[in-house]
Tab-separated table of C-alpha atoms in Angstrom:
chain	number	residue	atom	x	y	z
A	1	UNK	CA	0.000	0.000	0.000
A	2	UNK	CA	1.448	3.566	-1.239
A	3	UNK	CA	1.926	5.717	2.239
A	4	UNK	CA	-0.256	8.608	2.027
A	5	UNK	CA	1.178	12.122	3.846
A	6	UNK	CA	-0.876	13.534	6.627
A	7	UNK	CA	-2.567	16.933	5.696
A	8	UNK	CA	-0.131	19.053	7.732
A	9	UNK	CA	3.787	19.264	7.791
A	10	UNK	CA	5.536	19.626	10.474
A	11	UNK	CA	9.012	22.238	10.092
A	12	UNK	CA	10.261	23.039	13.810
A	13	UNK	CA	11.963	26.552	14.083
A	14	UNK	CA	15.101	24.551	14.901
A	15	UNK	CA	14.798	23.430	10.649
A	16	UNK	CA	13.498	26.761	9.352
A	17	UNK	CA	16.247	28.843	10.215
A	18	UNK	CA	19.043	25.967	9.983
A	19	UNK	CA	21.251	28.629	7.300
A	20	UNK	CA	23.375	26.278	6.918
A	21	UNK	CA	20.621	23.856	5.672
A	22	UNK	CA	19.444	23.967	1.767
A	23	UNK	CA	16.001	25.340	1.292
A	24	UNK	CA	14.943	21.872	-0.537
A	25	UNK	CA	15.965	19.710	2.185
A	26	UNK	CA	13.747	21.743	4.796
A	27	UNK	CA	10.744	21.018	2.336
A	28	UNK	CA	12.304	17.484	2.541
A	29	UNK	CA	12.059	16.985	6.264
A	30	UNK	CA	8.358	18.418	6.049
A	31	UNK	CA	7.771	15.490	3.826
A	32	UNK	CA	9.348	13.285	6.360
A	33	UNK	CA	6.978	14.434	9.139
A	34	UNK	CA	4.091	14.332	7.154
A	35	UNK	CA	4.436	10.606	6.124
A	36	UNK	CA	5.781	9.598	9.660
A	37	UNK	CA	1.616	11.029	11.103
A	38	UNK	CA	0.583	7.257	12.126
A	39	UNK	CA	3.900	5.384	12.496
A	40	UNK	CA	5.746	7.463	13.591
A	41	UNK	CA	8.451	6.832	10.558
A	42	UNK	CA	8.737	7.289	7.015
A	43	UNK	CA	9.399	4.106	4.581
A	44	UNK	CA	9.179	6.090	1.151
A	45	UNK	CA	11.789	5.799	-1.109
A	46	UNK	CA	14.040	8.489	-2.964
A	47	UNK	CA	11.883	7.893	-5.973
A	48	UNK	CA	8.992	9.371	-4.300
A	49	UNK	CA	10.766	12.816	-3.131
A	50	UNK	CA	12.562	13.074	-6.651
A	51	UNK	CA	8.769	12.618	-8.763
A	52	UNK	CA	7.010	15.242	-6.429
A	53	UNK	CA	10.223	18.188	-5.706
A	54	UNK	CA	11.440	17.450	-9.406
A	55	UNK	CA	15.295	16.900	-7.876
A	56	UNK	CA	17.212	14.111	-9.459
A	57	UNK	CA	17.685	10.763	-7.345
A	58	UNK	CA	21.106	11.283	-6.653
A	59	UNK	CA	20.349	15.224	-5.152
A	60	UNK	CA	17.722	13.672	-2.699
A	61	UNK	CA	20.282	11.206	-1.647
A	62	UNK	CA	22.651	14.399	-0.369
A	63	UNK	CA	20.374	16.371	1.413
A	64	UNK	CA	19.096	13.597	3.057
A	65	UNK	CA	22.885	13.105	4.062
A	66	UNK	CA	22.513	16.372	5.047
A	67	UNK	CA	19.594	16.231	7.024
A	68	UNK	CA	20.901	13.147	8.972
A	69	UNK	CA	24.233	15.138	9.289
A	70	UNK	CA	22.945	18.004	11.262
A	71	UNK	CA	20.793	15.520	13.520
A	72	UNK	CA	17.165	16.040	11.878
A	73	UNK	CA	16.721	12.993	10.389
A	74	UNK	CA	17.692	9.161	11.913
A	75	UNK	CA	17.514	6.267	9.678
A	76	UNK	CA	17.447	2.707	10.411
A	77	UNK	CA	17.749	-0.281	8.317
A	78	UNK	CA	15.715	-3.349	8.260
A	79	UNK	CA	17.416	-6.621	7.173
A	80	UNK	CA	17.340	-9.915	6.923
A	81	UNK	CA	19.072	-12.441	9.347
A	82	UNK	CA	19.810	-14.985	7.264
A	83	UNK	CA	20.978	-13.052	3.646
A	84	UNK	CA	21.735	-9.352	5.395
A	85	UNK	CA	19.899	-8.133	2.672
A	86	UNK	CA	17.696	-4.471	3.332
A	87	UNK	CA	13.863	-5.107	3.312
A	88	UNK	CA	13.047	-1.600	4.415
A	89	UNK	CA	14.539	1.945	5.164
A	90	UNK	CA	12.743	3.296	8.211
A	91	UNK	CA	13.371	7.052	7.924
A	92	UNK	CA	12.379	8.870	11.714
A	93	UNK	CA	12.122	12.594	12.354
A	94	UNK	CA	14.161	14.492	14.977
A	95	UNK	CA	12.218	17.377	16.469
A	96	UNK	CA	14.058	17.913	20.065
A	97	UNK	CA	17.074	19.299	17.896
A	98	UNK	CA	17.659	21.601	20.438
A	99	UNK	CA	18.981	24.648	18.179
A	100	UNK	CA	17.867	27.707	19.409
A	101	UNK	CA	15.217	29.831	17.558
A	102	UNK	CA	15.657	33.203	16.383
A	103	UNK	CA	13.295	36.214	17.841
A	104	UNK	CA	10.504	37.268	15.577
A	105	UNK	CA	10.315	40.674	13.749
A	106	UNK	CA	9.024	43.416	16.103
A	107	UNK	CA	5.817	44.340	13.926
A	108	UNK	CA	4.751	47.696	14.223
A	109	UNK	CA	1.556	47.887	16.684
A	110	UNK	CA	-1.082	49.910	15.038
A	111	UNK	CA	-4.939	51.004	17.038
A	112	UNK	CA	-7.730	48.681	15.968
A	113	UNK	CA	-10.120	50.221	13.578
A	114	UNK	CA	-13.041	52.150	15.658
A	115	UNK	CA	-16.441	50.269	15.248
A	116	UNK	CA	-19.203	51.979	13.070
A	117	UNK	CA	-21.714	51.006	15.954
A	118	UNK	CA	-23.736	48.986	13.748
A	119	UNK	CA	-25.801	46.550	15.260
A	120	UNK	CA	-26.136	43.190	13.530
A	121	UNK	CA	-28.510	42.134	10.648
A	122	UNK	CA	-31.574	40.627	12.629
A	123	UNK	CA	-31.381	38.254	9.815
A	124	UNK	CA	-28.170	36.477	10.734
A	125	UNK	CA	-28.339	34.094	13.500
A	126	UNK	CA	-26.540	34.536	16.423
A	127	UNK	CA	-22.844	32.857	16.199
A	128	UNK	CA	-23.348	30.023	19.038
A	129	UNK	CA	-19.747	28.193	18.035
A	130	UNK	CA	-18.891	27.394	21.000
A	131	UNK	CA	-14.697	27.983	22.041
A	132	UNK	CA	-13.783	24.672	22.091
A	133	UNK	CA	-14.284	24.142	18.337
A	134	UNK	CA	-12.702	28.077	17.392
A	135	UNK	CA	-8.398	27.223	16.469
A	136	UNK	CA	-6.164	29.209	18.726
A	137	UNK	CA	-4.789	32.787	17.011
A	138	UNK	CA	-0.786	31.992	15.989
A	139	UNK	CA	0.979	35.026	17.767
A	140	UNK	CA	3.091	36.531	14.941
A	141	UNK	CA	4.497	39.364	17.393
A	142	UNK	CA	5.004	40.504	20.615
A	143	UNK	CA	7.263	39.390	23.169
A	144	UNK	CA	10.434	36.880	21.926
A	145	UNK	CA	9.894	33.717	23.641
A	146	UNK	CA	12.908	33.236	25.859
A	147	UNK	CA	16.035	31.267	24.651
A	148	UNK	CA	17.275	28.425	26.031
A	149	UNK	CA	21.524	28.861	26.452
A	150	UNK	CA	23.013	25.868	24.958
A	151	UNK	CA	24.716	23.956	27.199
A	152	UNK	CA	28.804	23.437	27.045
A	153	UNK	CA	29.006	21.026	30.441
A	154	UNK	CA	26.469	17.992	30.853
A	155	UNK	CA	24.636	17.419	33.983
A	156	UNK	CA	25.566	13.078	33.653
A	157	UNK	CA	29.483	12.783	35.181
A	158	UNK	CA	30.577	16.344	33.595
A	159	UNK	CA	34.361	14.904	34.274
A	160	UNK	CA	34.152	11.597	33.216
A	161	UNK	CA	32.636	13.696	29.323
A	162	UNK	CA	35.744	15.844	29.858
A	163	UNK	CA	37.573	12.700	29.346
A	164	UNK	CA	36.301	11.815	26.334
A	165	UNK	CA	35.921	15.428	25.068
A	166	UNK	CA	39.175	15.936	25.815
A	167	UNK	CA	40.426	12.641	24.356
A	168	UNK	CA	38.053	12.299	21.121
A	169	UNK	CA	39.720	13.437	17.675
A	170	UNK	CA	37.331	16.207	16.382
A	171	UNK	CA	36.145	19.155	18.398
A	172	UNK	CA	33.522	20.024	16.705
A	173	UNK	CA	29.610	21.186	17.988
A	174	UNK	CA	30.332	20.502	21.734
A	175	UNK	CA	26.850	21.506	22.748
A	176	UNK	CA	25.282	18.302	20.500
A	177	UNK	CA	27.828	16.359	21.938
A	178	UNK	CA	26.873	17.607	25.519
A	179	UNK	CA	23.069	16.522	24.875
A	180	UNK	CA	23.585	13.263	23.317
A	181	UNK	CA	26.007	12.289	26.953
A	182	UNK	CA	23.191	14.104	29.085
A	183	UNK	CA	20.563	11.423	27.171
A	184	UNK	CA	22.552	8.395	27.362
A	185	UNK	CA	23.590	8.616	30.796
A	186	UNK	CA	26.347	6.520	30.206
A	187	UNK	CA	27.261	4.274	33.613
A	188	UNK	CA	31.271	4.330	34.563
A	189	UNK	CA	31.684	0.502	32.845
A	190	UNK	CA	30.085	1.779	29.735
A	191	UNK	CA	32.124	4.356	29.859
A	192	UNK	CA	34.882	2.126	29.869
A	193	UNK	CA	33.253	0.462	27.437
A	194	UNK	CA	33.807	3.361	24.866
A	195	UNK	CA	37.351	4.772	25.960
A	196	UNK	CA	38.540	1.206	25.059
A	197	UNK	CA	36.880	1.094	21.700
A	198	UNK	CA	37.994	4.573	20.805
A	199	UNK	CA	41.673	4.517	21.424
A	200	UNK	CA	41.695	1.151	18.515
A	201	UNK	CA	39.686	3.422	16.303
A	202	UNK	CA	41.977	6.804	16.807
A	203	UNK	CA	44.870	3.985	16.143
A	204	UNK	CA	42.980	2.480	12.779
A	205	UNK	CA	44.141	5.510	10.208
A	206	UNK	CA	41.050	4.319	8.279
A	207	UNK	CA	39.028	5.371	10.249
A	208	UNK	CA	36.523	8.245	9.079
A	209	UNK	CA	36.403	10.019	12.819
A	210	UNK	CA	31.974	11.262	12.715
A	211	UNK	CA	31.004	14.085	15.274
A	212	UNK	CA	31.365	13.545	18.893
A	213	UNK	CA	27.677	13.683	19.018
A	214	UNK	CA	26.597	11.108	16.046
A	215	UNK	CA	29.548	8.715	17.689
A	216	UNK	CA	27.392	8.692	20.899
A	217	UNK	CA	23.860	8.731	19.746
A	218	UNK	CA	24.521	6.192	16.934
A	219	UNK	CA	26.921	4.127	19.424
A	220	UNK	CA	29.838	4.037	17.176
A	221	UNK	CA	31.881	1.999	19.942
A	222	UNK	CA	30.260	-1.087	18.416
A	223	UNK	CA	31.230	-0.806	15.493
A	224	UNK	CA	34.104	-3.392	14.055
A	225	UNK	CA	37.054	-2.174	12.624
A	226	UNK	CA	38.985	-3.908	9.587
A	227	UNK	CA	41.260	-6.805	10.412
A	228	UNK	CA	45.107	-6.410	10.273
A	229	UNK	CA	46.122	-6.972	6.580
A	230	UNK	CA	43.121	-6.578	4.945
A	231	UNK	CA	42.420	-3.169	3.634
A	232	UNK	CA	39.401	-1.382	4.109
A	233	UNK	CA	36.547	-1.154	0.922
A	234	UNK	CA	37.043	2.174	-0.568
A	235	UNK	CA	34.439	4.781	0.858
A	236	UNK	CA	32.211	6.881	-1.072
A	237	UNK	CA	32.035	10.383	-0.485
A	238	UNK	CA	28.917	10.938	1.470
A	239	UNK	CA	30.390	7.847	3.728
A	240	UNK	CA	33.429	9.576	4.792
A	241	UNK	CA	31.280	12.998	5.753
A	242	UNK	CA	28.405	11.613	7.192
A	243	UNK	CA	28.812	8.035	8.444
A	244	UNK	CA	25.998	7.328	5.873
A	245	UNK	CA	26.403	5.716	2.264
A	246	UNK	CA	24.610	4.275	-0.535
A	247	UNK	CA	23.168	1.371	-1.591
A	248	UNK	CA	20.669	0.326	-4.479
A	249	UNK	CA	17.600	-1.345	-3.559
A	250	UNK	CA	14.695	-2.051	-5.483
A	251	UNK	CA	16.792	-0.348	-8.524
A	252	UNK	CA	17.260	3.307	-6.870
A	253	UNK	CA	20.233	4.562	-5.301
A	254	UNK	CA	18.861	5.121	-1.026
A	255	UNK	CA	20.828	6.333	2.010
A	256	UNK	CA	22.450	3.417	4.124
A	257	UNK	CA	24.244	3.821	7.467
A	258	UNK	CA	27.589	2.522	7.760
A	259	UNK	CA	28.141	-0.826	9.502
């Protein structure tokens, strides 16, 4: 059965003023939300986003890369046990991104038009819709809703994520990487765990190093590095920047996270 996209889209503020995020993969992640309404997921396939933007296969399959880069988009993979071969792409949408929201335009505050004093047409009924039924008014203006500060130091063992902070190859987006620890609550042995794991990946020069934060929420720790002697499979692109590559299934190129 075709999945059919809820009536309303869903584009947190955290998406709409992501500049660093292409204007067709915001329309992308509306998509998203509006076929994850009743599962809570997405299963379409890159066909279906390339037929109704008009963007060629291949340019879905980056900005989905870069949706699932900056941490709006998490896909899993279905397989088989037996053949490890994909049955289905489950495609989920992030909304706690946590980016902050900019303040909305002051608009200029003008006096409400005077009433005539008319009194109404005896002809029209009185309006008896009752409150409960009447949508709430948007407010476009007024006060800026208070911003949360980002936080640089996690609540969950701040010294045992100075550690790894301090230890971990890349540097970047600290504040991410501060949420994803907060959320996992990692316990000391698991934290063990992962220091082990990470000094034989910062020793494997093969090794394509993903942000502090994807390495914890995607728990990179598990995943198995290449044996001694055998050289790793060259990489596509869009693996070595994102920890995501391609695969073709059902005859279409779709995004794939790295094993």
């Amino acid at each position: 059965m075709a999945e059919r996209p809820a009536y309303w889209a869903v584009i947190p503020a955290s998406v709409r003023y992501d500049q660093d995020l292409p204007p067709n993969a915001k329309l992308i992640y509306g998509e998203v939300t509006a076929l994850s309404d009743k599962r809570g997921y997405c299963y379409a396939q890159n066909g279906y986003f390339s037929e109704l933007f008009s963007l060629s296969e291949r340019s879905i399959t980056r900005l989905f890369a870069v949706l699932v880069d900056r941490g709006y988009l998490r896909v899993d993979v279905i397989r088989d046990e037996r053949t490890n071969e994909v049955l289905e792409r489950r495609i989920y949408p992030i909304y706690d991104h946590g980016i902050s929201e900019p303040p909305p335009d002051n608009f200029v505050r003008t006096p409400p038009d005077n009433s005539d004093g008319t009194p109404p047409d005896k002809n029209v009924g009185e309006n008896n819709t009752s409150i409960e039924y009447i949508p709430p008014i948007v407010p476009q203006g007024g006060q800026p809703k208070k911003k949360r500060n980002p936080k640089s130091v996690p609540v969950w063992k701040p010294e045992r994520f100075e550690a790894f902070w301090k230890f971990y190859p890349r540097h970047e987006d600290r504040v991410s990487a501060v949420r994803e620890w907060d959320r996992l609550k990692p316990e000391d042995g698991l934290i063990d765990t992962i220091a082990r794991a990470l000094k034989r990946q910062v020793r494997n020069k093969d090794w394509a190093v993903p942000y502090a934060c994807r390495y914890l929420r995607n728990q990179r720790w598990l995943d198995e590095l290449p044996k001694e002697g055998v050289s790793a499979p060259a990489r596509p692109q869009a693996r070595q920047l994102t920890g995501w590559h391609t695969e073709v299934i059902d005859g279409e190129e779709v995004l794939v996270e790295d094993e």
